[in-house]
mmCIF file of C-alpha atoms in Angstrom:
data_model
loop_
_atom_site.group_PDB
_atom_site.id
_atom_site.type_symbol
_atom_site.label_atom_id
_atom_site.label_comp_id
_atom_site.label_asym_id
_atom_site.label_seq_id
_atom_site.Cartn_x
_atom_site.Cartn_y
_atom_site.Cartn_z
ATOM 1 C CA UNK X 1 94.346 70.675 29.617
ATOM 2 C CA UNK X 2 96.078 74.085 29.525
ATOM 3 C CA UNK X 3 97.695 74.969 32.781
ATOM 4 C CA UNK X 4 96.406 78.808 32.350
ATOM 5 C CA UNK X 5 92.772 77.209 32.148
ATOM 6 C CA UNK X 6 93.123 75.206 35.256
ATOM 7 C CA UNK X 7 94.638 78.272 37.132
ATOM 8 C CA UNK X 8 91.709 80.397 36.288
ATOM 9 C CA UNK X 9 89.085 77.911 37.422
ATOM 10 C CA UNK X 10 91.152 77.293 40.938
ATOM 11 C CA UNK X 11 91.439 80.854 41.469
ATOM 12 C CA UNK X 12 87.410 81.374 41.069
ATOM 13 C CA UNK X 13 86.979 78.299 43.318
ATOM 14 C CA UNK X 14 89.353 80.060 45.740
ATOM 15 C CA UNK X 15 86.896 82.346 46.595
ATOM 16 C CA UNK X 16 84.814 81.343 49.882
ATOM 17 C CA UNK X 17 81.697 82.995 48.739
ATOM 18 C CA UNK X 18 82.080 81.452 45.036
ATOM 19 C CA UNK X 19 83.116 78.117 46.668
ATOM 20 C CA UNK X 20 79.841 78.175 48.726
ATOM 21 C CA UNK X 21 77.771 78.635 45.696
ATOM 22 C CA UNK X 22 79.799 76.128 43.057
ATOM 23 C CA UNK X 23 79.121 73.266 46.219
ATOM 24 C CA UNK X 24 75.670 74.253 46.315
ATOM 25 C CA UNK X 25 75.519 73.622 42.591
ATOM 26 C CA UNK X 26 77.252 70.165 42.895
ATOM 27 C CA UNK X 27 74.878 69.402 45.119
ATOM 28 C CA UNK X 28 71.873 69.890 42.593
ATOM 29 C CA UNK X 29 73.223 67.810 40.014
ATOM 30 C CA UNK X 30 73.117 67.775 36.352
ATOM 31 C CA UNK X 31 69.074 69.706 36.447
ATOM 32 C CA UNK X 32 71.152 72.448 38.337
ATOM 33 C CA UNK X 33 69.160 75.065 40.489
ATOM 34 C CA UNK X 34 67.452 78.277 39.995
ATOM 35 C CA UNK X 35 69.203 81.502 41.043
ATOM 36 C CA UNK X 36 66.748 82.515 43.368
ATOM 37 C CA UNK X 37 66.857 79.530 45.363
ATOM 38 C CA UNK X 38 70.899 79.476 45.692
ATOM 39 C CA UNK X 39 70.122 83.451 46.877
ATOM 40 C CA UNK X 40 67.681 82.488 49.418
ATOM 41 C CA UNK X 41 69.623 79.347 50.520
ATOM 42 C CA UNK X 42 72.843 80.964 51.063
ATOM 43 C CA UNK X 43 71.537 84.479 51.979
ATOM 44 C CA UNK X 44 73.544 86.192 49.507
ATOM 45 C CA UNK X 45 72.549 89.561 48.026
ATOM 46 C CA UNK X 46 71.080 89.209 44.262
ATOM 47 C CA UNK X 47 74.084 91.602 42.896
ATOM 48 C CA UNK X 48 76.903 89.636 44.604
ATOM 49 C CA UNK X 49 75.392 86.533 43.475
ATOM 50 C CA UNK X 50 75.286 87.640 39.978
ATOM 51 C CA UNK X 51 79.142 88.706 40.510
ATOM 52 C CA UNK X 52 80.219 85.187 41.748
ATOM 53 C CA UNK X 53 77.916 83.366 39.204
ATOM 54 C CA UNK X 54 79.443 85.136 36.253
ATOM 55 C CA UNK X 55 82.941 84.567 37.712
ATOM 56 C CA UNK X 56 82.203 80.986 37.970
ATOM 57 C CA UNK X 57 80.438 80.769 34.463
ATOM 58 C CA UNK X 58 83.760 82.717 32.717
ATOM 59 C CA UNK X 59 86.100 79.932 34.101
ATOM 60 C CA UNK X 60 83.675 77.609 32.559
ATOM 61 C CA UNK X 61 82.564 75.939 35.698
ATOM 62 C CA UNK X 62 78.830 76.643 35.275
ATOM 63 C CA UNK X 63 76.524 77.061 32.588
ATOM 64 C CA UNK X 64 73.149 78.744 32.893
ATOM 65 C CA UNK X 65 69.653 78.275 31.299
ATOM 66 C CA UNK X 66 66.491 80.310 31.092
ATOM 67 C CA UNK X 67 63.428 78.627 31.746
ATOM 68 C CA UNK X 68 60.684 81.164 31.358
ATOM 69 C CA UNK X 69 61.447 83.963 33.791
ATOM 70 C CA UNK X 70 63.721 81.078 36.301
ATOM 71 C CA UNK X 71 67.356 81.499 35.503
ATOM 72 C CA UNK X 72 69.122 78.070 36.383
ATOM 73 C CA UNK X 73 72.720 77.238 36.890
ATOM 74 C CA UNK X 74 74.521 73.882 36.176
ATOM 75 C CA UNK X 75 77.893 72.843 36.874
ATOM 76 C CA UNK X 76 79.905 71.851 34.192
ATOM 77 C CA UNK X 77 80.970 68.467 35.175
ATOM 78 C CA UNK X 78 83.427 67.546 32.388
ATOM 79 C CA UNK X 79 85.332 71.097 33.259
ATOM 80 C CA UNK X 80 85.264 69.874 37.195
ATOM 81 C CA UNK X 81 86.888 66.526 36.479
ATOM 82 C CA UNK X 82 89.407 68.025 34.132
ATOM 83 C CA UNK X 83 90.382 70.454 36.969
ATOM 84 C CA UNK X 84 90.555 67.058 39.502
ATOM 85 C CA UNK X 85 92.254 64.892 37.073
ATOM 86 C CA UNK X 86 95.038 67.712 36.231
ATOM 87 C CA UNK X 87 95.580 67.670 39.649
ATOM 88 C CA UNK X 88 95.994 64.077 39.904
ATOM 89 C CA UNK X 89 97.586 63.042 36.499
ATOM 90 C CA UNK X 90 101.133 62.889 38.047
ATOM 91 C CA UNK X 91 100.465 61.573 41.550
ATOM 92 C CA UNK X 92 103.473 59.951 42.835
ATOM 93 C CA UNK X 93 104.745 59.663 39.438
ATOM 94 C CA UNK X 94 108.740 60.030 40.807
ATOM 95 C CA UNK X 95 107.929 56.996 43.242
ATOM 96 C CA UNK X 96 108.244 54.287 39.824
#
């Protein structure tokens, strides 16, 4: 994976509020969680939450789906695993 893509993902996760949001989304699993529930649990104002969710989505870390009037956020686990794999790929390679 391109280093610029990984850097963007890590940059977005580097903000404490976004990291808290992302961690909560990971906890919800593949079905995702309603934005309103995240807002209520984390006590984040709606406009602030929207801004942070947009940043996570632009990095490809999450996606959104609408069911009626409810907007759900879901972690893009393939992207998350790619970021982790990038960090681990060359672990200890110089020891060989």
